[in-house]
């Protein structure tokens, strides 16, 4: 998939694009409400569901065809949607609602998990209009968004003035060294016109004259543009969105991979993202999906080829503050290679940048709160300080002073529900601008974290190979216990990126259950070494092995075998092989497992659902016979799967006190000594 920015500077084009998103959002909202009501009726009909669940779903319209018929009715009953949207767009939107809301709720995935009850999303979260895939059996059949033009035509239209005149094809532009300007596109791209005149069809009449037909968009060979025909009752013609391509030669090999073969173009989605500098606060893009593999640069291909040739097997131990990776030769013979170890943790510069971003985020949110209070002073009461000042003025006989920005609680009823919904508040232009900046900053930070995770994954696979094993931990329990402390390391994002890079390299990252392996409580010799989360140093009384707890678990991960690679519960630790590794790699293994205590993260303040520990435990572990200094804390390197619901969802097999795992804490059982759990890592 490639992202193609489109130009909507024209007021008419911008209005049509915004109206298109508004109309499709109303369709999706109506479908989500219908799906929610139908799902509630499905779970309420116990007898019908037990008799014939499939027939009951079909009767309620909980199928792909049923959702499409609902979408058609919404479009037909409205008097304005036909001017802006088409039945193909509405049908594909219904398919997406069925897949993302209904199907994932009614049917469990491969791991047995199901999503919750369908909900109605927010307008600000509606950022993508799904297009329908083109027909590859019928020529020139695109029912939604279409991409017209060619890469060669775009190069000829916006050719850079300093580009060598011998460069006339995209292949030649892609072969140029990086740093050379290929395109020179204006700030406002003009919308191309529909081709006119007649073109020859290649056939001849009975009088041996060439047949012709009227020219269409399919005959256009100029600059690239996304075209949408509009609704069935639309009288405003086609919606034409010019496409803007990267100008530098360094990006042209990727453009050549995606755009030089129109036969591989498959589907286009129209996407918007928050951009405070753009007109209307949104920037629009066309996401083109092609029927080819993703682009990989020559350097990336060479790196992945070298990583695939590494005959190694390794283990990963995920942690709140770091990732530990240890790998061995797949033969576990010292003659074939040494023990390799790596530790991934945020640097001081990254921690400082994260703290700065948090301060900015907190400042923006406080500014939003002040702006809302100033625009809706009637909905808020005075703060304690403001009320005390008013009482003093009243006692002194002074006139009351109007409070411009009340700092107290919002006006609510006895149940705590605000008297006026937040959506009915009047918002200033500054509030909307700050809100857009906040959303844009959050998206930028997420993209930066994804980029960092990809770079780290590339380095790990290059050093340790593409065959890795990690513990099957539920990151949600980590967030319940440690909260925002995970934002600095993002272990879930890192592990996901490593698994994706392993697959692209030709290997695979397997997941092993913590119930069947118990890596953190086991030694290489097979001796069980019980440890709490406070014990960060592994010391075996049987064999005398001493090392970092996380690295010991990572090394043991490399000795885990799975009967079914897709089932983490089939994982078993090969104690014989682990003991053999300890003997043959004695010196290298001991050196690899030795490390210094790492920086840690404080747990979330207050009460949480998953942070209870054994009563009477002091909360500090024996780490080098010293109490961890201020600013450090316990770092759990393993967690059990998230606790099941204490109350069953309507129509589902829920979890009760009898079905709850005996080792998991009771739901909603708070412990006041949660903040005592700290770690040195």
XYZ file of C-alpha atoms in Angstrom:
681
model
C 0.000 0.000 0.000
C 1.236 3.481 -0.878
C -0.046 6.802 0.416
C -0.741 9.428 -2.226
C -1.431 12.967 -0.901
C -4.210 14.693 -2.850
C -4.724 18.433 -3.342
C -8.062 19.891 -2.185
C -7.129 23.599 -2.199
C -10.091 24.532 -4.378
C -13.052 25.608 -2.140
C -15.535 23.649 -4.227
C -13.419 20.503 -4.179
C -12.822 20.859 -0.445
C -16.554 21.272 0.224
C -17.421 18.210 -1.848
C -14.767 16.135 -0.087
C -15.983 17.210 3.351
C -19.584 16.509 2.338
C -18.567 13.060 1.106
C -17.012 12.235 4.477
C -20.053 13.637 6.291
C -22.460 11.540 4.245
C -20.464 8.339 4.638
C -20.116 8.975 8.379
C -23.904 9.247 8.713
C -24.242 5.907 6.915
C -21.674 4.225 9.144
C -23.240 5.644 12.301
C -26.671 4.359 11.294
C -25.229 0.916 10.499
C -23.409 0.759 13.830
C -26.621 1.554 15.675
C -28.476 -1.118 13.717
C -25.713 -3.632 14.444
C -25.816 -2.823 18.151
C -29.594 -3.297 18.351
C -29.486 -6.515 16.317
C -26.721 -7.975 18.485
C -28.688 -7.157 21.644
C -31.720 -8.911 20.190
C -29.581 -11.899 19.219
C -28.292 -12.407 22.774
C -31.728 -11.767 24.270
C -33.310 -14.548 22.193
C -32.002 -17.490 24.214
C -34.468 -20.037 22.871
C -34.037 -19.061 19.237
C -30.266 -18.998 19.594
C -30.106 -22.441 21.177
C -32.491 -23.898 18.592
C -30.829 -22.576 15.435
C -28.294 -19.790 15.909
C -27.575 -19.335 12.213
C -31.231 -18.959 11.255
C -31.708 -16.518 14.131
C -28.773 -14.404 12.898
C -30.089 -14.380 9.349
C -33.528 -13.341 10.540
C -32.015 -10.429 12.454
C -29.865 -9.430 9.494
C -26.554 -10.232 11.206
C -24.841 -11.187 7.975
C -22.931 -9.415 5.261
C -25.947 -9.340 2.957
C -28.193 -8.179 5.793
C -25.923 -5.231 6.599
C -25.756 -4.299 2.914
C -29.552 -4.255 2.661
C -29.715 -2.027 5.734
C -27.267 0.359 4.091
C -29.340 0.466 0.910
C -32.479 1.304 2.883
C -30.728 4.131 4.716
C -29.571 5.575 1.425
C -32.990 5.236 -0.209
C -34.875 6.726 2.733
C -32.653 9.794 2.889
C -33.172 12.637 0.443
C -29.642 13.937 0.245
C -27.238 10.985 0.312
C -27.831 10.129 -3.344
C -26.368 13.515 -4.272
C -23.019 12.698 -2.648
C -22.423 8.938 -2.304
C -22.946 5.872 -4.463
C -24.417 2.462 -3.719
C -20.997 0.875 -4.176
C -19.521 3.055 -1.416
C -22.470 2.354 0.861
C -22.236 -1.382 0.246
C -18.519 -1.482 1.011
C -19.062 0.575 4.156
C -21.637 -1.996 5.279
C -19.134 -4.795 4.653
C -16.572 -3.023 6.840
C -19.067 -2.555 9.693
C -19.957 -6.244 9.528
C -16.322 -7.364 9.609
C -15.084 -4.954 12.286
C -18.126 -4.863 14.605
C -20.517 -7.786 14.097
C -18.313 -10.667 12.973
C -15.563 -10.060 15.544
C -18.169 -9.917 18.305
C -20.180 -13.011 17.367
C -17.303 -15.287 16.351
C -14.030 -15.751 18.297
C -10.654 -15.490 16.608
C -7.953 -18.166 16.553
C -7.038 -17.411 20.176
C -10.658 -17.715 21.357
C -11.136 -13.995 22.017
C -14.098 -11.950 20.910
C -14.599 -8.219 20.706
C -17.199 -6.423 22.753
C -20.633 -5.204 21.835
C -20.732 -3.001 18.702
C -20.503 0.666 19.533
C -21.109 3.887 17.661
C -17.816 5.581 16.922
C -16.941 9.259 17.039
C -16.849 11.697 14.150
C -13.210 12.529 14.835
C -12.258 8.859 14.576
C -13.864 8.437 11.170
C -10.821 8.887 8.950
C -11.223 6.361 6.132
C -13.807 5.811 3.392
C -13.214 2.252 2.147
C -13.214 1.878 -1.597
C -14.234 -1.209 -3.474
C -11.695 -3.383 -5.236
C -11.589 -3.119 -9.018
C -12.768 -5.961 -11.175
C -9.886 -7.882 -12.718
C -12.206 -9.872 -14.985
C -14.009 -6.894 -16.532
C -11.807 -4.266 -18.114
C -12.020 -0.709 -16.753
C -14.444 -1.473 -13.947
C -13.821 0.643 -10.837
C -17.008 1.236 -8.875
C -15.717 3.750 -6.324
C -12.474 5.749 -6.431
C -10.346 5.435 -9.567
C -6.757 6.430 -10.289
C -6.170 7.835 -13.770
C -2.989 8.933 -15.468
C 0.470 7.423 -15.643
C 3.756 7.882 -13.831
C 5.381 8.856 -17.131
C 2.701 11.480 -17.714
C 3.237 12.883 -14.223
C 6.966 13.136 -14.894
C 6.392 14.931 -18.181
C 3.850 17.346 -16.661
C 5.839 18.394 -13.579
C 9.377 17.839 -14.775
C 12.036 19.674 -12.730
C 13.731 22.489 -14.607
C 17.246 21.284 -13.678
C 16.629 17.618 -14.498
C 18.835 16.155 -17.205
C 16.966 16.075 -20.501
C 18.130 12.521 -21.148
C 15.936 11.357 -18.240
C 12.561 10.809 -19.875
C 11.234 7.604 -18.248
C 10.447 6.682 -14.618
C 13.055 3.915 -14.779
C 15.747 6.470 -15.567
C 14.544 8.764 -12.764
C 14.641 5.882 -10.293
C 18.236 5.092 -11.280
C 19.444 8.597 -10.348
C 21.422 9.022 -7.118
C 19.557 10.376 -4.111
C 19.345 14.130 -3.681
C 18.395 15.082 -7.251
C 15.130 16.922 -7.903
C 12.887 15.048 -10.339
C 9.572 16.900 -10.029
C 8.721 20.557 -9.594
C 5.073 20.639 -8.514
C 3.293 23.913 -7.697
C 1.842 24.575 -4.274
C -1.673 24.285 -5.673
C -1.984 21.490 -8.226
C -4.499 22.159 -11.001
C -7.254 19.596 -11.418
C -6.918 17.815 -14.776
C -9.780 18.031 -17.230
C -11.721 15.091 -18.594
C -10.404 14.060 -22.042
C -12.492 15.256 -24.959
C -12.798 14.315 -28.601
C -12.848 10.837 -30.064
C -10.312 8.037 -30.057
C -9.924 5.042 -32.302
C -11.039 1.650 -31.005
C -8.716 -0.396 -33.224
C -11.603 -1.896 -35.170
C -12.839 -1.202 -38.692
C -16.319 -0.759 -40.151
C -17.782 -2.594 -43.153
C -16.457 0.222 -45.354
C -12.970 -0.364 -43.931
C -12.929 2.861 -41.935
C -11.577 3.095 -38.400
C -14.174 2.973 -35.601
C -14.036 5.725 -32.995
C -15.620 6.414 -29.631
C -15.870 9.309 -27.210
C -12.791 9.839 -25.049
C -13.094 8.992 -21.335
C -10.954 9.173 -18.226
C -9.441 5.818 -19.193
C -7.754 7.485 -22.151
C -5.898 9.968 -19.959
C -2.103 9.561 -19.888
C -1.142 12.769 -18.080
C -0.531 13.510 -14.426
C -2.041 11.175 -11.823
C -5.405 12.063 -10.295
C -8.068 10.313 -8.197
C -11.552 10.538 -9.719
C -14.933 9.925 -8.075
C -18.100 10.107 -10.158
C -20.344 11.374 -7.343
C -23.799 10.240 -6.333
C -26.504 8.981 -8.635
C -28.382 12.308 -8.371
C -25.288 14.482 -8.420
C -25.210 17.305 -10.952
C -21.758 18.634 -10.086
C -19.783 16.287 -12.298
C -16.777 14.224 -11.299
C -14.764 14.884 -8.159
C -11.148 15.166 -9.351
C -8.337 15.145 -6.761
C -4.817 15.805 -8.149
C -2.101 13.572 -6.715
C 1.175 14.958 -5.333
C 4.252 12.723 -5.590
C 7.644 12.983 -3.832
C 9.986 15.243 -5.746
C 13.365 13.742 -4.797
C 14.992 10.942 -6.754
C 15.537 8.895 -3.582
C 11.813 8.031 -3.413
C 11.369 7.158 -7.071
C 12.351 3.471 -6.837
C 9.397 3.050 -4.492
C 7.104 5.022 -6.814
C 8.253 2.856 -9.690
C 7.363 -0.282 -7.722
C 3.782 0.838 -6.974
C 2.715 3.169 -9.785
C 4.458 2.053 -12.960
C 2.156 -0.934 -13.559
C -1.532 0.093 -13.719
C -2.593 -3.540 -14.119
C -1.593 -4.197 -10.487
C -3.712 -1.355 -9.063
C -6.368 -2.960 -6.895
C -8.240 -0.606 -4.553
C -8.209 2.994 -3.331
C -9.356 4.239 0.075
C -9.885 7.938 0.694
C -8.287 8.863 4.034
C -8.075 12.053 6.047
C -5.727 12.979 8.898
C -5.600 15.925 11.268
C -3.474 18.804 10.007
C -3.803 22.197 11.665
C -2.034 23.934 8.781
C -4.454 22.598 6.147
C -7.695 24.306 5.185
C -10.502 22.818 7.253
C -8.042 21.156 9.642
C -7.758 17.934 7.613
C -5.262 16.671 5.056
C -6.506 14.096 2.564
C -4.723 11.084 1.096
C -5.525 8.260 -1.295
C -4.273 4.893 -0.084
C -3.613 2.726 -3.115
C -3.408 -1.030 -2.645
C -1.581 -2.989 -5.327
C -1.515 -6.701 -6.073
C 2.209 -7.003 -5.511
C 4.465 -7.351 -2.512
C 5.670 -4.414 -0.508
C 8.657 -2.401 -1.606
C 12.050 -3.209 -0.122
C 15.186 -1.270 -0.974
C 18.313 -3.117 -2.153
C 19.956 -2.484 1.228
C 16.951 -3.970 3.023
C 16.938 -7.020 0.770
C 20.639 -7.593 1.383
C 20.181 -7.244 5.148
C 17.266 -9.688 5.204
C 19.165 -12.165 3.056
C 22.085 -12.045 5.462
C 19.750 -12.423 8.456
C 18.015 -15.417 6.862
C 21.402 -17.075 6.364
C 22.137 -16.881 10.102
C 21.521 -20.352 11.454
C 20.678 -19.215 14.957
C 17.806 -19.552 17.420
C 17.139 -16.997 20.110
C 14.821 -15.968 22.888
C 13.279 -12.638 23.853
C 12.248 -11.614 27.339
C 9.915 -8.630 27.318
C 10.027 -6.195 30.193
C 8.521 -2.897 31.222
C 11.835 -1.052 30.966
C 13.860 -3.179 28.508
C 14.025 -6.125 26.149
C 16.629 -8.859 26.569
C 17.619 -11.018 23.596
C 20.012 -13.980 23.671
C 20.675 -16.316 20.751
C 22.691 -19.498 20.150
C 23.685 -21.466 17.049
C 20.826 -23.719 16.035
C 23.136 -26.702 16.565
C 23.997 -25.517 20.108
C 27.640 -26.255 19.350
C 30.373 -23.747 20.315
C 32.194 -24.466 17.053
C 29.278 -23.007 15.055
C 29.107 -19.699 16.906
C 29.139 -17.878 20.210
C 26.420 -16.662 22.514
C 25.043 -13.301 21.352
C 23.180 -10.996 23.696
C 21.447 -7.633 23.326
C 19.486 -5.378 25.599
C 17.088 -2.727 24.314
C 16.267 0.149 26.634
C 15.533 3.853 26.102
C 18.464 6.209 26.210
C 18.668 9.353 28.317
C 17.893 11.489 25.274
C 14.774 9.440 24.493
C 13.588 9.668 28.093
C 14.126 13.433 28.092
C 12.220 13.798 24.811
C 9.367 11.709 26.194
C 9.190 13.834 29.363
C 9.109 16.974 27.237
C 6.304 15.572 25.100
C 4.336 14.705 28.235
C 4.689 18.252 29.544
C 3.464 19.648 26.244
C 0.555 17.240 26.192
C -0.402 18.156 29.740
C -0.224 21.862 28.899
C -2.441 21.428 25.831
C -5.027 19.485 27.807
C -5.111 22.113 30.548
C -5.540 24.807 27.904
C -8.466 22.856 26.431
C -10.100 22.577 29.841
C -9.706 26.316 30.522
C -11.143 27.185 27.115
C -14.185 24.955 27.618
C -14.831 26.411 31.057
C -14.509 29.975 29.781
C -16.934 29.294 26.914
C -19.475 27.530 29.169
C -19.248 29.229 32.591
C -22.832 28.324 33.500
C -22.020 24.597 33.411
C -19.279 24.839 36.056
C -19.220 25.916 39.659
C -16.529 27.995 41.366
C -13.499 26.351 42.887
C -12.870 26.378 46.636
C -10.549 29.349 46.335
C -13.008 31.277 44.162
C -15.866 30.498 46.539
C -13.812 31.596 49.563
C -12.979 34.877 47.864
C -16.662 35.448 47.053
C -17.584 34.792 50.690
C -14.993 37.306 51.905
C -16.285 39.986 49.557
C -19.844 39.313 50.625
C -18.877 39.526 54.318
C -17.080 42.808 53.660
C -20.095 44.234 51.842
C -18.325 44.425 48.495
C -20.131 43.740 45.213
C -19.811 40.256 43.775
C -17.148 39.767 41.123
C -17.925 37.815 37.977
C -15.774 34.723 37.574
C -14.614 34.450 33.963
C -13.245 30.905 34.229
C -14.863 28.833 36.993
C -12.567 26.131 38.331
C -15.047 23.915 40.156
C -16.923 20.760 39.265
C -19.362 20.547 36.381
C -23.043 20.938 37.146
C -24.522 17.452 37.509
C -27.529 15.690 38.961
C -27.543 13.463 42.022
C -26.269 10.515 39.978
C -23.232 12.511 38.837
C -24.432 12.838 35.233
C -23.739 16.294 33.740
C -26.916 18.296 33.258
C -25.760 19.364 29.810
C -23.913 16.858 27.594
C -20.417 17.825 26.593
C -21.329 17.633 22.919
C -23.733 20.568 23.389
C -21.077 22.900 24.778
C -20.109 25.941 22.758
C -16.471 25.691 21.664
C -14.257 28.566 20.601
C -12.041 28.599 17.534
C -8.988 28.418 19.794
C -10.368 25.286 21.432
C -10.827 23.578 18.079
C -7.333 24.580 16.997
C -5.736 23.266 20.196
C -7.734 20.058 19.937
C -6.473 19.530 16.397
C -2.904 20.215 17.518
C -3.271 17.682 20.311
C -4.516 14.990 17.930
C -1.790 15.806 15.414
C 0.919 15.599 18.078
C -0.410 12.224 19.268
C -0.336 10.857 15.716
C 3.215 12.156 15.254
C 4.400 10.488 18.443
C 2.782 7.198 17.455
C 4.460 7.311 14.043
C 7.823 8.034 15.687
C 7.414 5.057 18.017
C 6.536 2.814 15.082
C 9.638 3.980 13.236
C 11.820 3.324 16.290
C 10.311 -0.147 16.708
C 11.031 -1.021 13.063
C 14.660 0.101 13.330
C 15.157 -1.922 16.510
C 13.527 -4.979 14.931
C 15.865 -4.731 11.951
C 18.921 -4.622 14.213
C 17.732 -7.587 16.276
C 17.058 -9.836 13.287
C 20.394 -8.824 11.747
C 22.259 -9.915 14.900
C 20.189 -12.852 16.162
C 18.469 -14.221 13.064
C 14.809 -14.574 12.216
C 13.911 -17.575 14.429
C 13.020 -16.218 17.844
C 10.823 -17.300 20.745
C 9.188 -15.086 23.360
C 6.789 -15.540 26.247
C 3.093 -15.183 25.509
C 2.316 -12.283 27.846
C -0.729 -10.062 27.914
C 0.481 -6.469 27.703
C -2.888 -5.251 29.004
C -2.032 -6.469 32.482
C 1.189 -4.493 32.327
C -0.720 -1.318 31.517
C -3.126 -1.960 34.377
C -0.209 -2.164 36.768
C 2.333 0.294 35.362
C 0.235 2.666 33.273
C 2.088 5.356 31.324
C 5.466 3.968 32.371
C 5.280 1.688 29.329
C 5.172 4.659 26.944
C 8.937 5.009 27.141
C 9.699 1.427 26.038
C 6.473 0.262 24.326
C 7.269 -3.466 24.756
C 4.163 -4.605 22.917
C 4.980 -2.426 19.922
C 8.577 -3.694 19.883
C 7.621 -7.371 20.067
C 5.039 -6.928 17.312
C 7.592 -5.196 15.085
C 10.138 -7.969 15.723
C 7.596 -10.632 14.792
C 6.713 -8.801 11.578
C 10.374 -8.410 10.635
C 11.002 -12.109 11.307
C 8.245 -13.045 8.877
C 9.580 -10.704 6.198
C 13.044 -12.187 6.646
C 11.767 -15.720 6.165
C 11.572 -16.894 9.767
C 9.023 -16.642 12.528
C 8.710 -15.487 16.099
C 6.899 -18.074 18.225
C 5.117 -17.457 21.518
C 5.399 -19.792 24.490
C 2.909 -19.955 27.325
C 4.188 -18.937 30.754
C 2.034 -21.630 32.398
C 3.754 -24.573 30.688
C 7.321 -23.223 30.642
C 7.758 -21.116 33.824
C 11.009 -19.705 32.485
C 11.436 -17.107 35.212
C 11.237 -19.794 37.908
C 13.541 -22.354 36.285
C 17.305 -22.744 35.941
C 19.362 -24.298 33.151
C 20.031 -27.315 35.315
C 16.299 -27.953 35.708
C 16.141 -26.786 39.316
C 13.110 -24.719 40.246
C 14.232 -21.318 41.578
C 11.208 -19.416 42.948
C 11.464 -15.642 42.560
C 9.170 -12.715 43.191
C 9.021 -9.672 41.001
C 11.446 -8.006 43.399
C 14.151 -10.603 42.753
C 16.011 -9.347 39.699
C 19.062 -11.580 40.089
C 18.838 -15.297 39.322
C 20.890 -17.440 41.712
C 20.553 -21.205 41.545
C 21.475 -23.047 44.780
C 21.927 -26.305 42.861
C 24.402 -25.379 40.088
C 25.508 -21.967 41.322
C 24.496 -20.102 38.142
C 24.126 -16.377 38.811
C 22.899 -13.876 36.269
C 20.345 -11.302 35.289
C 16.847 -12.652 35.667
C 15.636 -11.303 32.326
C 18.578 -12.672 30.382
C 18.216 -16.100 31.985
C 14.591 -16.214 30.843
C 15.588 -15.056 27.350
C 18.260 -17.772 27.136
C 15.795 -20.436 28.267
C 13.329 -19.238 25.604
C 15.754 -20.472 22.970
C 15.335 -24.015 24.356
C 11.534 -24.081 24.135
C 9.857 -26.412 21.647
C 6.251 -26.094 20.478
C 4.220 -29.063 19.281
C 1.887 -26.666 17.482
C 3.574 -23.389 16.442
C 0.209 -21.627 16.523
C -0.655 -22.804 20.046
C 1.422 -21.218 22.846
C 0.092 -23.752 25.355
C 1.912 -26.563 23.490
C 5.308 -25.084 24.457
C 7.637 -27.180 26.610
C 11.109 -26.390 27.932
C 13.800 -28.857 26.865
C 15.717 -29.210 30.138
C 18.200 -31.701 28.682
C 19.186 -29.331 25.901
C 19.364 -26.404 28.321
C 21.688 -28.320 30.632
C 23.852 -29.279 27.674
C 24.061 -25.615 26.643
C 25.082 -24.620 30.158
C 27.946 -27.093 30.052
C 29.333 -26.418 26.581
C 28.834 -22.621 26.714
C 29.884 -22.280 30.350
C 32.157 -19.230 30.113
C 30.301 -17.443 27.319
C 26.927 -18.046 28.924
C 28.053 -16.765 32.312
C 29.437 -13.619 30.707
C 26.277 -13.079 28.664
C 24.009 -13.429 31.688
C 25.985 -10.956 33.792
C 24.710 -7.392 33.766
C 24.212 -4.372 35.924
C 20.854 -3.365 37.397
C 18.836 -1.305 34.972
C 16.700 1.751 35.346
C 13.151 0.992 36.293
C 9.704 2.475 36.069
C 7.382 3.517 38.826
C 4.044 1.745 39.023
C 0.827 3.613 38.441
C -0.346 5.570 41.433
C -3.525 4.698 43.230
C -5.504 1.471 43.104
C -5.452 -0.864 40.118
C -7.098 -4.172 39.304
C -4.001 -6.277 38.724
C -1.417 -5.004 41.151
C -2.131 -6.998 44.305
C 0.642 -9.148 45.767
C 0.967 -11.551 48.628
C -0.179 -9.986 51.908
C 2.654 -9.281 54.271
C 5.239 -8.962 51.526
C 7.274 -5.811 52.231
C 7.350 -4.818 48.582
C 11.156 -4.655 48.226
C 13.291 -7.559 47.082
C 16.866 -8.540 47.879
C 18.731 -6.910 45.014
C 22.420 -7.012 45.913
C 21.315 -6.732 49.573
C 20.261 -3.125 49.028
C 16.971 -1.308 48.752
C 16.473 0.135 45.259
C 17.169 3.858 45.201
C 14.493 6.456 44.646
C 13.305 6.549 41.063
C 13.673 2.837 40.462
C 11.165 0.085 40.890
C 10.253 -3.490 40.204
C 9.887 -4.453 36.582
C 7.738 -7.520 35.889
C 9.232 -9.603 33.136
C 6.283 -11.899 32.874
C 2.562 -11.736 33.461
C -0.239 -14.175 33.273
C -3.027 -13.597 30.761
C -5.444 -10.856 31.653
C -8.081 -11.665 34.217
C -11.356 -12.765 32.767
C -14.463 -10.724 33.365
C -15.913 -11.097 36.806
C -19.349 -10.855 35.252
C -20.361 -12.607 32.078
C -21.388 -10.530 29.086
C -24.965 -11.022 28.054
C -25.195 -14.125 25.953
C -21.600 -15.235 26.513
C -19.956 -17.794 28.738
C -18.497 -15.502 31.374
C -16.145 -15.985 34.257
C -17.383 -16.492 37.788
C -15.646 -17.220 41.044
C -15.827 -20.918 40.206
C -14.284 -20.589 36.742
C -11.640 -18.013 37.597
C -8.068 -19.281 37.636
C -7.014 -19.901 41.244
C -3.740 -18.022 40.773
C -5.357 -14.808 39.556
C -6.500 -12.162 42.042
C -10.181 -11.642 42.523
C -11.659 -8.981 40.249
C -11.993 -5.457 41.635
C -10.023 -6.414 44.744
C -7.917 -3.356 45.472
C -4.782 -3.367 47.603
C -3.531 -0.257 49.293
C 0.118 -1.366 49.178
C 0.318 -1.445 45.370
C 2.815 1.422 45.244
C 5.309 -0.685 47.170
C 5.903 -2.786 44.054
C 8.997 -1.285 42.515
C 11.804 -2.611 40.445
C 15.441 -1.886 39.803
C 15.212 -2.448 36.042
